[in-house]
Each structure stands twice: as structure tokens, then as C-alpha cells.
Coordinates of C-alpha atoms and ligand atoms in Angstrom, one line a residue:
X1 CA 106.1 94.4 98.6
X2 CA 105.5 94.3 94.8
X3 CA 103.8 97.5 93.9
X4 CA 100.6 96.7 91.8
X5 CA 100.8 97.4 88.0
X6 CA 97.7 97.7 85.2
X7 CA 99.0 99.2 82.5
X8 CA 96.4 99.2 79.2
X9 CA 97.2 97.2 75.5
X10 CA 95.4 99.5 73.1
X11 CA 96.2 97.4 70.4
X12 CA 95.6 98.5 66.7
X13 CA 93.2 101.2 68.3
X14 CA 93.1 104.8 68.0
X15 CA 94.4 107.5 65.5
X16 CA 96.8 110.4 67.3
X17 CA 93.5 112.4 68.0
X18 CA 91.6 110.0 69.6
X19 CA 94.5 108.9 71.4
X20 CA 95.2 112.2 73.0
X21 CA 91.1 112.7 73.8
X22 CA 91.5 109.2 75.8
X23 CA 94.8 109.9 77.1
X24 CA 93.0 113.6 78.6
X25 CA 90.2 112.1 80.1
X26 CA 92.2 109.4 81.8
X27 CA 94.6 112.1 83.1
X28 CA 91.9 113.7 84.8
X29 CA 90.7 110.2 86.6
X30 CA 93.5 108.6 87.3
X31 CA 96.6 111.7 88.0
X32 CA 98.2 111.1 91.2
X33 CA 97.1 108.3 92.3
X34 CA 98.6 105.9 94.8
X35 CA 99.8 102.6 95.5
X36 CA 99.4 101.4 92.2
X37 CA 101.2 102.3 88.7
X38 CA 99.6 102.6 85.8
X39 CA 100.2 102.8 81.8
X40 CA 99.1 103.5 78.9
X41 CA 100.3 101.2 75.3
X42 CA 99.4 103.1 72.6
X43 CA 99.9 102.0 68.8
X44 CA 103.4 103.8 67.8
X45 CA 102.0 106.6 65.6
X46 CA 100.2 108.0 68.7
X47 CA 102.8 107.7 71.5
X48 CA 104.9 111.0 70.5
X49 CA 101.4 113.2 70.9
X50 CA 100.1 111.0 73.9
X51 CA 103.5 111.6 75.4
X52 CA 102.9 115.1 75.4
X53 CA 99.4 115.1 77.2
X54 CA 101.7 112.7 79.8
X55 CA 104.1 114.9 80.4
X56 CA 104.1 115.6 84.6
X57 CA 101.7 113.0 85.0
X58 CA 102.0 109.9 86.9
X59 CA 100.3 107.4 83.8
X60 CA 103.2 105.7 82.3
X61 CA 104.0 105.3 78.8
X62 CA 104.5 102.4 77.1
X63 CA 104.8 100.8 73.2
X64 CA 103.2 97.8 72.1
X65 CA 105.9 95.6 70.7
X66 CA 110.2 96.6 69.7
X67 CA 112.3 95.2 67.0
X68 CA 116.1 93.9 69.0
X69 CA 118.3 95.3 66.4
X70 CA 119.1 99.6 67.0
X71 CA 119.1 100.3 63.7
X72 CA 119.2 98.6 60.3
X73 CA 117.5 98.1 57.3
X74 CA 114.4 96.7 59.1
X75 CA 111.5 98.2 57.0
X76 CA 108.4 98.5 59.4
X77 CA 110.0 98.0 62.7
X78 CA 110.8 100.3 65.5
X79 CA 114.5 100.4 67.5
X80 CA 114.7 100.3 71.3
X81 CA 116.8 103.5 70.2
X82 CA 113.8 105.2 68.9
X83 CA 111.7 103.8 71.7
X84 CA 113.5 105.2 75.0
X85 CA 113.2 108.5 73.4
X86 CA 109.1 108.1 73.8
X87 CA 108.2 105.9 76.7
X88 CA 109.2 103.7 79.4
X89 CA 107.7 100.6 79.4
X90 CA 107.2 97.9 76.3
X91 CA 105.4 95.1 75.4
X92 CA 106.9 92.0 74.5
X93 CA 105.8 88.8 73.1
X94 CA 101.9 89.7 72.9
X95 CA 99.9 86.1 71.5
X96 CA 98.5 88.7 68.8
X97 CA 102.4 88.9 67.9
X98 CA 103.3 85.7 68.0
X99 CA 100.1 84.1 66.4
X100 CA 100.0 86.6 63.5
X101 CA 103.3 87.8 62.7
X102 CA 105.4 84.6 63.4
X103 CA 107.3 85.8 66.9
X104 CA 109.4 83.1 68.4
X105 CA 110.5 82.5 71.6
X106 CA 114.2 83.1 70.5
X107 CA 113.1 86.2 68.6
X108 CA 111.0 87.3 72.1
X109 CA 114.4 87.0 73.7
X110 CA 116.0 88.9 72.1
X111 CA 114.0 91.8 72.2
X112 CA 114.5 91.6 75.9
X113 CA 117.6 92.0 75.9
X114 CA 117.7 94.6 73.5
X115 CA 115.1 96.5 75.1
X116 CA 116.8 95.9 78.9
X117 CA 120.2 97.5 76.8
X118 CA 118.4 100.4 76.5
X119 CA 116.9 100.6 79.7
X120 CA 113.1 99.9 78.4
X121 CA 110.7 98.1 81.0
X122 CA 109.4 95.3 78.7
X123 CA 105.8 93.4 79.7
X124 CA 106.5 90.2 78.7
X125 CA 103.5 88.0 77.8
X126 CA 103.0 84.2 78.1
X127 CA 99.7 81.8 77.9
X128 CA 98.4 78.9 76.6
X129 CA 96.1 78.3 74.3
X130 CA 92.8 76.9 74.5
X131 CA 93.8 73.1 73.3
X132 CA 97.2 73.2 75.3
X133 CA 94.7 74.4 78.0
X134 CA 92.5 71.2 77.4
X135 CA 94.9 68.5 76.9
X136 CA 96.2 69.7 80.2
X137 CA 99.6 71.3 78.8
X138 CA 99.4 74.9 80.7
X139 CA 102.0 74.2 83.4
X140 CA 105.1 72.3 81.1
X141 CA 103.9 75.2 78.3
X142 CA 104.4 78.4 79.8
X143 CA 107.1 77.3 81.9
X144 CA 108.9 76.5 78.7
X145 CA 107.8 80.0 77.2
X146 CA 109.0 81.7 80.5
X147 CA 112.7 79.7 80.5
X148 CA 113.2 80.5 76.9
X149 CA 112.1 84.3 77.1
X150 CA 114.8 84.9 79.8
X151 CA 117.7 83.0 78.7
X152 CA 120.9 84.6 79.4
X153 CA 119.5 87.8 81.7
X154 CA 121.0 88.3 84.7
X155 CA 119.0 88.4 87.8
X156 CA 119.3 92.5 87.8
X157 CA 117.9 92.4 84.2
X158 CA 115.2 90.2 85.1
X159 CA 113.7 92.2 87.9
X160 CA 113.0 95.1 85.7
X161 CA 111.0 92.8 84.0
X162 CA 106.5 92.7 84.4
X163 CA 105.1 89.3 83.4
X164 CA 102.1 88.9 82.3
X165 CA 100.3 85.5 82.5
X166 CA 97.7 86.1 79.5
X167 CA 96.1 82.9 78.5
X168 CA 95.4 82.8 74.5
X169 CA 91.9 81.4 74.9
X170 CA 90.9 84.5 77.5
X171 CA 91.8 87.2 75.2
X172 CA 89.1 89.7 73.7
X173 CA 86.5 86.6 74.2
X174 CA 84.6 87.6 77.3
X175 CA 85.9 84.8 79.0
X176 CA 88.3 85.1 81.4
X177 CA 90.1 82.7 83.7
X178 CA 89.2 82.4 87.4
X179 CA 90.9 84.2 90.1
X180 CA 92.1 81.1 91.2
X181 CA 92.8 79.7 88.1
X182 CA 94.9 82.3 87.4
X183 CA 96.4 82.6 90.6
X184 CA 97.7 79.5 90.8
X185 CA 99.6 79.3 87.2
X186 CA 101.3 82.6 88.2
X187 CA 102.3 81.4 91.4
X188 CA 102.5 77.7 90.5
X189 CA 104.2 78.1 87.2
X190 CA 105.6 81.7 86.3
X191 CA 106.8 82.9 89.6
X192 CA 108.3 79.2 89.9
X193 CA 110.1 78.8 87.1
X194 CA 111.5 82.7 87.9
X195 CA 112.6 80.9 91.6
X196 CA 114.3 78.2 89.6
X197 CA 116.2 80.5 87.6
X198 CA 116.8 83.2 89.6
X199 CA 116.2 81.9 93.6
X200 CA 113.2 83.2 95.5
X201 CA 114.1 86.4 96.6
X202 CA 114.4 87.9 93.2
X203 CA 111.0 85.7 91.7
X204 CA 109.1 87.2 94.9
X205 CA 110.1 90.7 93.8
X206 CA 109.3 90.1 89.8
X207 CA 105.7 91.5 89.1
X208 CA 103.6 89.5 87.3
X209 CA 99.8 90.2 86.0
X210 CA 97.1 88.4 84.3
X211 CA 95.8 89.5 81.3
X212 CA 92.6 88.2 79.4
X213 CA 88.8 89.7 79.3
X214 CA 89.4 92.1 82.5
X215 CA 86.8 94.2 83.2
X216 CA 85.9 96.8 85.8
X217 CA 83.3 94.1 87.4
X218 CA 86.1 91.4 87.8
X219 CA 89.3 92.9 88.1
X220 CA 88.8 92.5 91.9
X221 CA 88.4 89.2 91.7
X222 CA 92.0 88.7 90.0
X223 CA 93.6 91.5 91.9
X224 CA 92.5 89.6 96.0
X225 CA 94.8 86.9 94.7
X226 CA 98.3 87.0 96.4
X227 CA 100.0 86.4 93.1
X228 CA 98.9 88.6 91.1
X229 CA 100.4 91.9 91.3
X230 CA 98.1 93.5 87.9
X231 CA 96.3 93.6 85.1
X232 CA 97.3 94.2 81.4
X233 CA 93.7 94.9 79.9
X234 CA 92.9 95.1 75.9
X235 CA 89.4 96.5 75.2
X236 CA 88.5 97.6 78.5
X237 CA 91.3 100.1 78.4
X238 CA 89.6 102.1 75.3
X239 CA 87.6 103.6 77.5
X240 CA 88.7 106.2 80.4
X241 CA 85.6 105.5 82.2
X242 CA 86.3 101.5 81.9
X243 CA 90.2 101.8 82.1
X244 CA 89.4 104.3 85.3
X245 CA 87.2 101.5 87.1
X246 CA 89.4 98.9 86.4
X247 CA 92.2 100.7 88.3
X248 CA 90.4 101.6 91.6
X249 CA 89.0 98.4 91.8
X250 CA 91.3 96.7 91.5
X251 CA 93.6 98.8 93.8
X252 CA 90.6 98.4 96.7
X253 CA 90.6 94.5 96.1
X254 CA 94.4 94.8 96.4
X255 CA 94.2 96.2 99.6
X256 CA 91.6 94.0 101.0
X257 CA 88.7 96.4 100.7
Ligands
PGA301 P1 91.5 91.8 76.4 O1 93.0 91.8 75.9 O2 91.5 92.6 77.7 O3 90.7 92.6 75.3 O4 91.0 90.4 76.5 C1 94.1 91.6 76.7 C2 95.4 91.6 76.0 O5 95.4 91.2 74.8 O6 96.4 92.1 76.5

């Protein structure tokens, strides 16, 4: 049983004092609850301070993106080194990333592995975009992106890994994909390419979530599907209130209520 897993993108959002305000308020909603993980993605300047309002609390930590080198003259970037000092979990491969600040797919893997080498949780993203989505590329597309993220990881390094099927055209728009749309590329395309590479067992026990315009009103609709195991939500998670709803929904959908 893959434990279910929403964990909020907070994007370019928030200075350190409005981090910690949200980071309170969604302490008090959503400490100690069960049967489903949650976490927080801060922007880096916050995570120290949010950290802190964490600390004892079951809401996860995690960064938003991770340079693959441990140190260097890297002006900018951020180590796995300095990461694993702060949280747990990091995102990896966000469109935003690769559409705006030229990420590869070989640069994608190697921040996997360098964030596995220090014992980081990455949430690796994939998706299409919206004309790949029309001419009917999805399927070969995010295969591909899934294949080249996890070249060369072993099938222990690879569990510890969330996907996160997050199609480009879904993002921040309002209009998300079906339930069943999205259920079927995650089952039909990411968790098969993971069997392919790694054999069932290990793609059965890979969590992998959708991402794209989730809101408290339909993350039910996306969490009643067998494949999908979460949610990574951008603007929705800004809000405790929103964030909050979004979890116990989708947590009662998950367990058929
Ligand atoms: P959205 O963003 O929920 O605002 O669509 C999702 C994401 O980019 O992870």
C-alpha cells in the first residue's frame, strides 16, 4: 500500500514572515494527521524559519529545486549539502524550471542522483505540454522524460523517489486534467515505464501524483483514482484553509468516502 502524498509548491511565494504565519496556521489544521503525508515547499530564504515552526510536527519539509554539484563556484544555486541540513523532501524538474531556466533532462538527472547521495526525497515532475498534448504526443513524451530522469538509479534509489505527473497545459490555468485522464497516463505511462525499468513490484510501490489546477472541490476526483497516490498543488497551497481542504478530501476520496 502506497501511503498517499500532497505536499504543497509554494513557488516564488512568500517572504520568511508570511511563510511562518502560513506554516502556523496549517500546523494547527493539519498536525497529526493520518494515513496521508503531507509537505510543505517553501522558496529557500524561508525554509530555515518555516523549519522551525515544523519542528515536532508531522508536515514535511521540502525545497523547491537543488543544484547536483556539493559545492563549487555555482553563484545562485543551492547544494544537496546545504539542503539535508533544512528539509527532507525536494523538488526536481518543475516545467517552471525547465521552461524558464533551461533544465534538461540530463541536468534533471543529475540532480537526482545528487540529491539521492545525500539522502534527499526528490518530487520529480513530468508533463506534456499543451501542443504535445494535441498532436497526441503525451504517452512517447513523458515516457521519454521519465527514462531519461532515472538513468543509472538503482531500483533502491528509485523508490525513494515521488513522481509527479504534472501536465504543462494544467498548471496555474484553472484547468485541470480529468481524473481519468490523469489516471490513466500515470498508470498507462509513468508507472509503466517504472515496470519496464525496474519490474512491477518496485513501479507498484513508487508514488506518483498529479499535479495541475488542484483544488479543494476536485482533489477527490483525482485522489478515487487507483493510480494516483497525491497531489503536488501550486496556488491552492497558499492558503491553510485551501491547502487544509485539499488534504482531507482528498484523504476521504482516498479511502472511498
Ligand atoms: P497549480 O500548480 O496547482 O497552481 O496549477 C501546480 C504546480 O506547478 O506544481
Amino acid at each position: 500500500m502506497r501511503t498517499p502524498f500532497i505536499a504543497g509548491n509554494w513557488k516564488m511565494y512568500k517572504t520568511v514572515a508570511e511563510a511562518v504565519a502560513l506554516v502556523r496556521e496549517l500546523r494547527g489544521m493539519l498536525d497529526g494527521l493520518e494515513g496521508c503525508e503531507v509537505a510543505v515547499c517553501p522558496p529557500f530564504t524561508a525554509l530555515a524559519a518555516v523549519r522551525e515552526v515544523l519542528s515536532g510536527s508531522t508536515i514535511r519539509l521540502g525545497a523547491q529545486n537543488v543544484h547536483w554539484k556539493d559545492e563549487g563556484a555555482f553563484t545562485g544555486e543551492i547544494s544537496p549539502l546545504m539542503l539535508r541540513e533544512l528539509c527532507e523532501y525536494v523538488i526536481i524538474g518543475h516545467s517552471e524550471r525547465r521552461q524558464h531556466f533551461g533544465e534538461t533532462d540530463e541536468m534533471v538527472n543529475k540532480k537526482l542522483h545528487a540529491a539521492l547521495a545525500y539522502g534527499l526525497k526528490p518530487i520529480l515532475c513530468v508533463g506534456e505540454n499543451l501542443e504535445q498534448n494535441r498532436a497526441g504526443e503525451t504517452e512517447a513524451f513523458v515516457s521519454a522524460q521519465v527514462r531519461a530522469a532515472f538513468a543509472g538509479l538503482t531500483a533502491g534509489q528509485a523508490s525513494q523517489i515521488t513522481v509527479a505527473y504534472e501536465p504543462i497545459w494544467a498548471i496555474g490555468t484553472g484547468v485541470p486534467a480529468t481524473g481519468e485522464g490523469a489516471n490513466a497516463i500515470i498508470g498507462g505511462v509513468v508507472r509503466r515505464t517504472l515496470a519496464a525499468l525496474y519490474g512491477d513490484e518496485v513501479a507498484q510501490g513508487i508514488r506518483i501524483q498529479y499535479g495541475g489546477s488542484v483544488k479543494p472541490d476536485n482533489i477527490a476526483e483525482f485522489m478515487a483514482q487507483p493510480e494516483i497516490d497525491g497531489a503536488l498543488v501550486g496556488g491552492a497551497s497558499l492558503k491553510a484553509s485551501d491547502f487544509a481542504a485539499i488534504v482531507r478530501n482528498g484523504l476521504a476520496a482516498k479511502a472511498g468516502k
